[in-house]
JSON list of C-alpha atoms in Angstrom, two decimals:
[
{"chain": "B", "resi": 22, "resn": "UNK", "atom": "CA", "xyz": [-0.44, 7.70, -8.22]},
{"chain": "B", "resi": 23, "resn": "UNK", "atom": "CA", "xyz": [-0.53, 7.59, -4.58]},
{"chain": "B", "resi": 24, "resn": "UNK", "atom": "CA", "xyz": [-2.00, 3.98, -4.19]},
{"chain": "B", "resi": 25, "resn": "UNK", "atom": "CA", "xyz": [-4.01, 1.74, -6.27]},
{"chain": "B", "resi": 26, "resn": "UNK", "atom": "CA", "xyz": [-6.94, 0.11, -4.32]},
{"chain": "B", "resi": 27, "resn": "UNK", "atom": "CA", "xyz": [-9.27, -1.67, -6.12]},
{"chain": "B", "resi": 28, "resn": "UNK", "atom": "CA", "xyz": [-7.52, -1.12, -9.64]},
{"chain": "B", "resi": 29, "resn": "UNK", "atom": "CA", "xyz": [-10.77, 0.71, -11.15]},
{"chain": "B", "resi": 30, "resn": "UNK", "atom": "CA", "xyz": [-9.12, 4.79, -10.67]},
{"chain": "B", "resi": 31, "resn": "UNK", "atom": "CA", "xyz": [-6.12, 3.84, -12.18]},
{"chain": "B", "resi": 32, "resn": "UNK", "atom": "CA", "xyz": [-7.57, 2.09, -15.33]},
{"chain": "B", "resi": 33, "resn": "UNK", "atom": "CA", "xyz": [-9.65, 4.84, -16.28]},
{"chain": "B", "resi": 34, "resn": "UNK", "atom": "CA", "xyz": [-6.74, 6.83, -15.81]},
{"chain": "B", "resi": 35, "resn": "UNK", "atom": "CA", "xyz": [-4.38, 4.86, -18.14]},
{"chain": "B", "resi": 36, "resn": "UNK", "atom": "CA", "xyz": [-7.25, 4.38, -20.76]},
{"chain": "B", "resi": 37, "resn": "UNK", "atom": "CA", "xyz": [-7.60, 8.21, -20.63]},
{"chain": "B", "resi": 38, "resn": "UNK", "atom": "CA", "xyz": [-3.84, 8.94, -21.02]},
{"chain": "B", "resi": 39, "resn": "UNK", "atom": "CA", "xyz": [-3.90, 6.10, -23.87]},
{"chain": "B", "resi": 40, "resn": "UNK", "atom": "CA", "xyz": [-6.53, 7.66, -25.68]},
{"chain": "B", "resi": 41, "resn": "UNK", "atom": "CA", "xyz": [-4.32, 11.33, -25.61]},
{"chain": "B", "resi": 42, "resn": "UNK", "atom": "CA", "xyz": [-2.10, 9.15, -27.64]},
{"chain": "B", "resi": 43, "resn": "UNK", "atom": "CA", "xyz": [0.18, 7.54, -25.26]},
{"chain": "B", "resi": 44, "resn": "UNK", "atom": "CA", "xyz": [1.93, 4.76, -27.27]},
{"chain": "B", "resi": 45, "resn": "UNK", "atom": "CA", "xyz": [3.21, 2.88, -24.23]},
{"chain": "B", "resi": 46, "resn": "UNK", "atom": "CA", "xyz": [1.97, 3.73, -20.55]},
{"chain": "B", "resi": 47, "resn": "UNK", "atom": "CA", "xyz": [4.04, 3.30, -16.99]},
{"chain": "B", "resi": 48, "resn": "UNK", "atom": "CA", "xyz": [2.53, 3.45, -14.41]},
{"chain": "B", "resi": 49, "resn": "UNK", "atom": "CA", "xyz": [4.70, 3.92, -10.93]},
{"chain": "B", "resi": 50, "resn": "UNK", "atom": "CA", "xyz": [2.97, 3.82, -7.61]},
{"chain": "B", "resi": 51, "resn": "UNK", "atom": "CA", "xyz": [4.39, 6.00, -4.51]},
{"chain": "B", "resi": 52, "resn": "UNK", "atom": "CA", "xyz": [3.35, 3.29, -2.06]},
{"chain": "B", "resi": 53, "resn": "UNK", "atom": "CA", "xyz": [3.38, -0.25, -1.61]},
{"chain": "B", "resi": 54, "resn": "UNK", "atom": "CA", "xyz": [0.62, -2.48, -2.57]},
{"chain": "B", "resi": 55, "resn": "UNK", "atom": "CA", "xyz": [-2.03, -2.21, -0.38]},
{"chain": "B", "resi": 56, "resn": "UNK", "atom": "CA", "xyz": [-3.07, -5.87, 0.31]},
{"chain": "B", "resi": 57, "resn": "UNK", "atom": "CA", "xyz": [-4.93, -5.61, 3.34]},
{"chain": "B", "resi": 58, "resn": "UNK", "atom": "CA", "xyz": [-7.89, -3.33, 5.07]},
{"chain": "B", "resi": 59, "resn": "UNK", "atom": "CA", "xyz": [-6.96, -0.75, 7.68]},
{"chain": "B", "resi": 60, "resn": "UNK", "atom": "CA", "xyz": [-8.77, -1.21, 10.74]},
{"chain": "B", "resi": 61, "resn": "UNK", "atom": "CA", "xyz": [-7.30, 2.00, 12.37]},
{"chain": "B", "resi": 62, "resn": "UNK", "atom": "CA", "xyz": [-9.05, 4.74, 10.58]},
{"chain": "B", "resi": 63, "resn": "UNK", "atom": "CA", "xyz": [-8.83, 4.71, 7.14]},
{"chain": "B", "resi": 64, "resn": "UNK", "atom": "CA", "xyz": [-11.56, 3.22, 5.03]},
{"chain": "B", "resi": 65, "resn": "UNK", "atom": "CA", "xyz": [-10.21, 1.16, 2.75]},
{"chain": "B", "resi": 66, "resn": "UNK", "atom": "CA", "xyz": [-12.13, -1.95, 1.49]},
{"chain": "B", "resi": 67, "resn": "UNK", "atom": "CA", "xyz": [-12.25, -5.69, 2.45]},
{"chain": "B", "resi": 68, "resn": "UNK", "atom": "CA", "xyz": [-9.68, -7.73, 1.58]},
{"chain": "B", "resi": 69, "resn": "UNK", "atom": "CA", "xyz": [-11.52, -8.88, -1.18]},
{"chain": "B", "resi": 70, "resn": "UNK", "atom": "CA", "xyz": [-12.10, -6.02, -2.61]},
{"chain": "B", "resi": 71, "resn": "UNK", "atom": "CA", "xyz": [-8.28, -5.46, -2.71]},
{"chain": "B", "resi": 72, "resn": "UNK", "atom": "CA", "xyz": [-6.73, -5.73, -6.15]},
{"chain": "B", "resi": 73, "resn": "UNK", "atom": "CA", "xyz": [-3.43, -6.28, -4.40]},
{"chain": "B", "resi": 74, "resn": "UNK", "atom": "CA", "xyz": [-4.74, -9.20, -2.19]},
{"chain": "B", "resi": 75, "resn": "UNK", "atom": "CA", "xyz": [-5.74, -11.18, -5.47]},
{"chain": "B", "resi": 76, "resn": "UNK", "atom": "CA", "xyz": [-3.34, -10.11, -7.93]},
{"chain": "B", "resi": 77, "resn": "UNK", "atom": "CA", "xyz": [0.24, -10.02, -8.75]},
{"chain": "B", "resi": 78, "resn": "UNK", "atom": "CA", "xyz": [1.84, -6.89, -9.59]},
{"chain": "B", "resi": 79, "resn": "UNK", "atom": "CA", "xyz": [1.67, -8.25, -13.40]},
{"chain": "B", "resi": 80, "resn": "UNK", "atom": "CA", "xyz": [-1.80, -9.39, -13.38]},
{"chain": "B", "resi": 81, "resn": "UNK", "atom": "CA", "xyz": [-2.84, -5.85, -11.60]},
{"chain": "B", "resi": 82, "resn": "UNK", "atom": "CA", "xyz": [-0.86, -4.20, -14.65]},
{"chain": "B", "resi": 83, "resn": "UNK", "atom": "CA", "xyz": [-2.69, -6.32, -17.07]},
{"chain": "B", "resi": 84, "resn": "UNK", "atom": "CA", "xyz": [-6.05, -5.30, -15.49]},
{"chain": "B", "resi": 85, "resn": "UNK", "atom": "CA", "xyz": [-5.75, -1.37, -15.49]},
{"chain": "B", "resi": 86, "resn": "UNK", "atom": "CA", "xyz": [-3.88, -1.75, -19.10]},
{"chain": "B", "resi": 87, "resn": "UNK", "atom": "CA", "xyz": [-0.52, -0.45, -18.54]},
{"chain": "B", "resi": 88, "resn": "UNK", "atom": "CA", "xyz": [2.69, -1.71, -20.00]},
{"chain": "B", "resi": 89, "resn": "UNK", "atom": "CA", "xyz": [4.64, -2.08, -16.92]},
{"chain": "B", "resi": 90, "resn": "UNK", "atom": "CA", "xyz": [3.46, -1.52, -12.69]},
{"chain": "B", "resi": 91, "resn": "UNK", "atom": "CA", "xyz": [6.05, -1.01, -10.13]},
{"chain": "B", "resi": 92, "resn": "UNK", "atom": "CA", "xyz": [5.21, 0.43, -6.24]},
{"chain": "B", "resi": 93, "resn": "UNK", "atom": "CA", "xyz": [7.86, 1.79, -3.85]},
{"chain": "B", "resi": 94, "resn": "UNK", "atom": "CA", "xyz": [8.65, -1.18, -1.01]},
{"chain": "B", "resi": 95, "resn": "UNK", "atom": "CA", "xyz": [7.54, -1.23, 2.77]},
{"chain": "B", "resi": 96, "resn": "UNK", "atom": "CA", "xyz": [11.07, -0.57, 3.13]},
{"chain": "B", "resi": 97, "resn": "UNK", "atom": "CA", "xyz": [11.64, 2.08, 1.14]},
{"chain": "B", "resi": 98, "resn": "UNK", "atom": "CA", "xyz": [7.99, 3.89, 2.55]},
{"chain": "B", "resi": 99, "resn": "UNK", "atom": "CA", "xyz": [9.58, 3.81, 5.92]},
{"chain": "B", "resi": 100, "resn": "UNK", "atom": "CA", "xyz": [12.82, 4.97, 4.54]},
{"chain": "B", "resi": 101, "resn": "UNK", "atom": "CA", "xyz": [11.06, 8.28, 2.98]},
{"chain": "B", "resi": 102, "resn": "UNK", "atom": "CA", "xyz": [8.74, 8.60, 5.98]},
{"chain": "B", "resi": 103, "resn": "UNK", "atom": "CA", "xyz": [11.63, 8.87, 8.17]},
{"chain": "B", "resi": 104, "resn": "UNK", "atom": "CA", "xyz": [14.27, 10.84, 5.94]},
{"chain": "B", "resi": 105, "resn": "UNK", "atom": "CA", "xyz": [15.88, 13.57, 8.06]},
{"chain": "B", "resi": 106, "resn": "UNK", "atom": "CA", "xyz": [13.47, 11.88, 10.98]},
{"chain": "B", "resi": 107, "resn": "UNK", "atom": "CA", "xyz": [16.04, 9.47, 11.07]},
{"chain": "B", "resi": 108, "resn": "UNK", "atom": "CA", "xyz": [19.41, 11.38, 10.76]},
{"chain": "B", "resi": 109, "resn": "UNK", "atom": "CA", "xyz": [20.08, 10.14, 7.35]},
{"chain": "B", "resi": 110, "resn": "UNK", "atom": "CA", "xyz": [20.33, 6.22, 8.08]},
{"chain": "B", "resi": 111, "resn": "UNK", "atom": "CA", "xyz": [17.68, 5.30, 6.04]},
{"chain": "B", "resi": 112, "resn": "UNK", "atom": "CA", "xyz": [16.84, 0.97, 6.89]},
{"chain": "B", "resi": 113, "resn": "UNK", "atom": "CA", "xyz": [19.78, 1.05, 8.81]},
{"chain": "B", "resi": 114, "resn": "UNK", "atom": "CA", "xyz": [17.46, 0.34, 12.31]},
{"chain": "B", "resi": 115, "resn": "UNK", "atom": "CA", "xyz": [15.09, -2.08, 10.36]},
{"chain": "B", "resi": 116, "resn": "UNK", "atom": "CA", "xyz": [18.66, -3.93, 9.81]},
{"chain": "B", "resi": 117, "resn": "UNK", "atom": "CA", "xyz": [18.98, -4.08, 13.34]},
{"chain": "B", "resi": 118, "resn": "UNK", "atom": "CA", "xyz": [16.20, -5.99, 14.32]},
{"chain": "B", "resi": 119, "resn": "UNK", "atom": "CA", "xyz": [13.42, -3.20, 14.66]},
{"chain": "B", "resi": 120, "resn": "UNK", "atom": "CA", "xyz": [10.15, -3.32, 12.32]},
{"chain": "B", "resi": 121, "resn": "UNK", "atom": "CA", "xyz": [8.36, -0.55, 10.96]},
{"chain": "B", "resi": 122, "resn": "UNK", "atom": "CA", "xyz": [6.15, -1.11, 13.63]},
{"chain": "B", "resi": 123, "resn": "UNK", "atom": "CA", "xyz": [9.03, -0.54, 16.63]},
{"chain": "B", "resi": 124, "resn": "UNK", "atom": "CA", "xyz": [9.81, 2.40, 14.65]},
{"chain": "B", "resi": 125, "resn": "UNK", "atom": "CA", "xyz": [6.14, 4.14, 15.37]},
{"chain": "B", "resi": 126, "resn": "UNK", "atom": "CA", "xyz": [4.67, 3.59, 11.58]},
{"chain": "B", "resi": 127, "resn": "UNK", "atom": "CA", "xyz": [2.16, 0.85, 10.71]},
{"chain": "B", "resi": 128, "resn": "UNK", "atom": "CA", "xyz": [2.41, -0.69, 7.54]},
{"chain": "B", "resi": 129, "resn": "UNK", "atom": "CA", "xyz": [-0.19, -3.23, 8.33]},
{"chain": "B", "resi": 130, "resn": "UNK", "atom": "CA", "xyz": [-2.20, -2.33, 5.35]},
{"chain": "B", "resi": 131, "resn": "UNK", "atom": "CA", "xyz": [1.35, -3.36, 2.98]},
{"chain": "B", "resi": 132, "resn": "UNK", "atom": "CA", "xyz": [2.38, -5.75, 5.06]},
{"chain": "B", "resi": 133, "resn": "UNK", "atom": "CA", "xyz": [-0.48, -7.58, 7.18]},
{"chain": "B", "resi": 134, "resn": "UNK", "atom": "CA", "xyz": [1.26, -6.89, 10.14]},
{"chain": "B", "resi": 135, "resn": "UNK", "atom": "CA", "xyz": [-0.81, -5.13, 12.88]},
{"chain": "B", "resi": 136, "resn": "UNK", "atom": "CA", "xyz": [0.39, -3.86, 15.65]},
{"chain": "B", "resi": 137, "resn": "UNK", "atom": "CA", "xyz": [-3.43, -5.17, 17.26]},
{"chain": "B", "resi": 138, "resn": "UNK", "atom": "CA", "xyz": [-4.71, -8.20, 16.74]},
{"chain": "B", "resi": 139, "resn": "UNK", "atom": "CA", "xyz": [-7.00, -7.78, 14.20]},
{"chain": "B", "resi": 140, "resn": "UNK", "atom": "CA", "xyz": [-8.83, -11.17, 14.03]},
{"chain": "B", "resi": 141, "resn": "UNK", "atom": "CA", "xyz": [-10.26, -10.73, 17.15]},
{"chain": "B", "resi": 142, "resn": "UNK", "atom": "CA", "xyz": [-12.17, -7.92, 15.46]},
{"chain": "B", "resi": 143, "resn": "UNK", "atom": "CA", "xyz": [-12.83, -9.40, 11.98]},
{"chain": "B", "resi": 144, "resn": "UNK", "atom": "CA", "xyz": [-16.22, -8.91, 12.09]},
{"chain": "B", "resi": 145, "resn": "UNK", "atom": "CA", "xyz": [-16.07, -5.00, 12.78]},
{"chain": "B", "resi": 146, "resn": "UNK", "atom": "CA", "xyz": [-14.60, -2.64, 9.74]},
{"chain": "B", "resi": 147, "resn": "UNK", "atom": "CA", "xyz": [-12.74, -0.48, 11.94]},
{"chain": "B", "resi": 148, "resn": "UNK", "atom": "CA", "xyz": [-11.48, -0.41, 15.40]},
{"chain": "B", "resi": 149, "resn": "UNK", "atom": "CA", "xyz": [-12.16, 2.03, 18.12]},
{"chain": "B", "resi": 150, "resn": "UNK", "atom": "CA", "xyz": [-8.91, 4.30, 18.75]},
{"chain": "B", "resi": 151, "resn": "UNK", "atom": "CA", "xyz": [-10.76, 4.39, 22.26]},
{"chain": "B", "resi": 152, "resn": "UNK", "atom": "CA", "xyz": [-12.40, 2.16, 24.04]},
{"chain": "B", "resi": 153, "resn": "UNK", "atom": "CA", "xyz": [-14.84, 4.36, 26.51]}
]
């Protein structure tokens, strides 16, 4: 899957592919976990409502039933985001000093670091992109 959110999607998804007869289920995630909400767009849920912001990656596997849960790394997001982007160097300018966010991408929803303050606005799901 893409992402796992609350945990709920990917349960009924595992219990599905059990019941085709599945013996064992893996279940790989193309992203990291998402652990906190975005506040620049997308409408993702409070923290609390984050399976990721609760759970370990072996408790989260325990709750949607599979055998084993891995997700791809911040790092290694940014390193597929950027591919030919980035002439081949992969983390090489993450090495260097330079976060995701220096790079252009936010990861603040994997990492809970925003490029904006967000606690200033904790009491608002979603920031404006601009202020009139």
């Amino acid at each position: 899957d893409d992402s796992i959110v609350r945990g709920t999607t990917s349960r009924k998804i595992v219990k599905m592919i059990r019941a085709a007869g599945a013996s064992e289920v893996h279940v790989r995630i193309s992203s990291p976990p998402v652990s906190g909400p975005c506040y620049y767009g997308i409408d993702t849920p409070t923290r609390s409502e984050l399976i990721a912001s609760t759970y370990s990656v072996d408790e989260t596997a325990r709750f949607i039933e599979a055998d084993s849960l891995g997700y791809l790394s911040p790092a290694g997001l940014i390193e597929a985001v950027r591919g030919q982007q980035g002439g081949g160097q992969g983390g090489k300018r993450e090495s260097q000093g330079e976060t995701d966010i220096d790079q252009g991408y936010c990861s603040a929803c994997f990492t809970g670091r925003y490029p904006v303050a967000a606690e200033a606005t904790s009491n608002r799901r979603q920031l404006r992109l601009i202020e009139v």
